[in-house]
Every structure is written in C-alpha cells, then in structure tokens.
Amino acid sequence: MNVEIGDKYYTRGKHPRLCTVVDVYKTYNSNGELVATKYVSTHEFLGQIVTDYDVPKTTILRGKA
C-alpha cells in the first residue's frame, strides 16, 4: 500500500488523534540510492497545529481512516 499526501490516519492509544500526512522526506546517499523515507503529519491539539516530522509508514498504514 502507498502513503500519499493528504491521507488521514488515527494514532494508537487511549485517546487516538486524527492526523493528516502533509509531506514526504526522502534521503539519498552519494550513489543516488534511496536510503530513508519519512513522513510529516499534523494534528490539532488545544486549538493549535502540531507537526510530527518523523512518522513511520507502518504507523500511517495501521491507523488509516
């Protein structure tokens, strides 16, 4: 399954939060090979937008809304 910008997912725990994927960070080594992919997501907390810059793909797929 693919994760794309705009996908929504719920976090785990006693009080799940609805998060939205807003960006994808890809890291390449000196040979041009993809070595890491990280996802950026946001959610609202007490009226403010909180951004998480290191969300694994499995977290998003597990809680996909």
PDB file of C-alpha atoms in Angstrom:
ATOM      1  CA  MET A   1       0.000   0.000   0.000  1.00  0.00           C
ATOM      2  CA  ASN A   2       1.110   3.522  -0.684  1.00  0.00           C
ATOM      3  CA  VAL A   3       1.029   6.532   1.580  1.00  0.00           C
ATOM      4  CA  GLU A   4       0.278   9.824  -0.137  1.00  0.00           C
ATOM      5  CA  ILE A   5      -0.010  13.443   0.916  1.00  0.00           C
ATOM      6  CA  GLY A   6      -3.487  14.097   2.259  1.00  0.00           C
ATOM      7  CA  ASP A   7      -4.003  10.616   3.738  1.00  0.00           C
ATOM      8  CA  LYS A   8      -5.632  10.626   7.163  1.00  0.00           C
ATOM      9  CA  TYR A   9      -4.908   8.168   9.966  1.00  0.00           C
ATOM     10  CA  TYR A  10      -5.605   7.686  13.668  1.00  0.00           C
ATOM     11  CA  THR A  11      -2.858   7.323  16.254  1.00  0.00           C
ATOM     12  CA  ARG A  12      -2.964   4.469  18.722  1.00  0.00           C
ATOM     13  CA  GLY A  13      -3.610   4.746  22.412  1.00  0.00           C
ATOM     14  CA  LYS A  14      -6.362   5.647  24.811  1.00  0.00           C
ATOM     15  CA  HIS A  15      -7.171   8.925  23.022  1.00  0.00           C
ATOM     16  CA  PRO A  16      -6.492   8.497  19.285  1.00  0.00           C
ATOM     17  CA  ARG A  17      -5.876  11.643  17.254  1.00  0.00           C
ATOM     18  CA  LEU A  18      -6.796  12.188  13.619  1.00  0.00           C
ATOM     19  CA  CYS A  19      -3.599  13.089  11.746  1.00  0.00           C
ATOM     20  CA  THR A  20      -3.023  14.157   8.151  1.00  0.00           C
ATOM     21  CA  VAL A  21       0.094  13.443   6.053  1.00  0.00           C
ATOM     22  CA  VAL A  22       1.383  16.786   4.729  1.00  0.00           C
ATOM     23  CA  ASP A  23       4.828  15.970   3.278  1.00  0.00           C
ATOM     24  CA  VAL A  24       7.286  13.176   2.445  1.00  0.00           C
ATOM     25  CA  TYR A  25      11.021  13.391   3.174  1.00  0.00           C
ATOM     26  CA  LYS A  26      13.332  11.144   1.151  1.00  0.00           C
ATOM     27  CA  THR A  27      17.047  10.728   1.874  1.00  0.00           C
ATOM     28  CA  TYR A  28      19.532   9.596  -0.780  1.00  0.00           C
ATOM     29  CA  ASN A  29      23.157   8.538  -0.368  1.00  0.00           C
ATOM     30  CA  SER A  30      26.058   9.710  -2.566  1.00  0.00           C
ATOM     31  CA  ASN A  31      25.305   6.981  -5.138  1.00  0.00           C
ATOM     32  CA  GLY A  32      21.784   8.270  -5.632  1.00  0.00           C
ATOM     33  CA  GLU A  33      20.151   5.342  -3.840  1.00  0.00           C
ATOM     34  CA  LEU A  34      17.103   5.926  -1.667  1.00  0.00           C
ATOM     35  CA  VAL A  35      18.082   5.087   1.923  1.00  0.00           C
ATOM     36  CA  ALA A  36      15.222   6.512   4.031  1.00  0.00           C
ATOM     37  CA  THR A  37      11.661   7.720   3.670  1.00  0.00           C
ATOM     38  CA  LYS A  38       9.954   9.674   6.440  1.00  0.00           C
ATOM     39  CA  TYR A  39       6.503  11.196   6.547  1.00  0.00           C
ATOM     40  CA  VAL A  40       5.442  14.532   8.040  1.00  0.00           C
ATOM     41  CA  SER A  41       2.000  14.745   9.616  1.00  0.00           C
ATOM     42  CA  THR A  42      -0.056  17.281  11.523  1.00  0.00           C
ATOM     43  CA  HIS A  43      -2.837  17.128  14.077  1.00  0.00           C
ATOM     44  CA  GLU A  44      -4.717  19.638  16.200  1.00  0.00           C
ATOM     45  CA  PHE A  45      -4.084  19.883  19.937  1.00  0.00           C
ATOM     46  CA  LEU A  46      -5.791  22.509  22.117  1.00  0.00           C
ATOM     47  CA  GLY A  47      -6.572  24.635  19.066  1.00  0.00           C
ATOM     48  CA  GLN A  48      -3.041  24.616  17.657  1.00  0.00           C
ATOM     49  CA  ILE A  49      -1.500  22.624  14.825  1.00  0.00           C
ATOM     50  CA  VAL A  50       1.222  20.195  15.945  1.00  0.00           C
ATOM     51  CA  THR A  51       3.658  18.819  13.348  1.00  0.00           C
ATOM     52  CA  ASP A  52       5.454  15.481  13.651  1.00  0.00           C
ATOM     53  CA  TYR A  53       8.452  15.227  11.295  1.00  0.00           C
ATOM     54  CA  ASP A  54       9.333  11.540  11.733  1.00  0.00           C
ATOM     55  CA  VAL A  55       6.320   9.271  11.224  1.00  0.00           C
ATOM     56  CA  PRO A  56       6.973   5.692  10.046  1.00  0.00           C
ATOM     57  CA  LYS A  57       4.953   4.294   7.160  1.00  0.00           C
ATOM     58  CA  THR A  58       3.661   1.439   9.318  1.00  0.00           C
ATOM     59  CA  THR A  59       2.061   3.865  11.784  1.00  0.00           C
ATOM     60  CA  ILE A  60       0.134   5.510   8.965  1.00  0.00           C
ATOM     61  CA  LEU A  61      -0.972   2.228   7.383  1.00  0.00           C
ATOM     62  CA  ARG A  62      -2.031   0.752  10.744  1.00  0.00           C
ATOM     63  CA  GLY A  63      -4.371   3.652  11.551  1.00  0.00           C
ATOM     64  CA  LYS A  64      -5.562   4.635   8.085  1.00  0.00           C
ATOM     65  CA  ALA A  65      -9.004   6.240   8.234  1.00  0.00           C
TER      66      ALA A  65
END
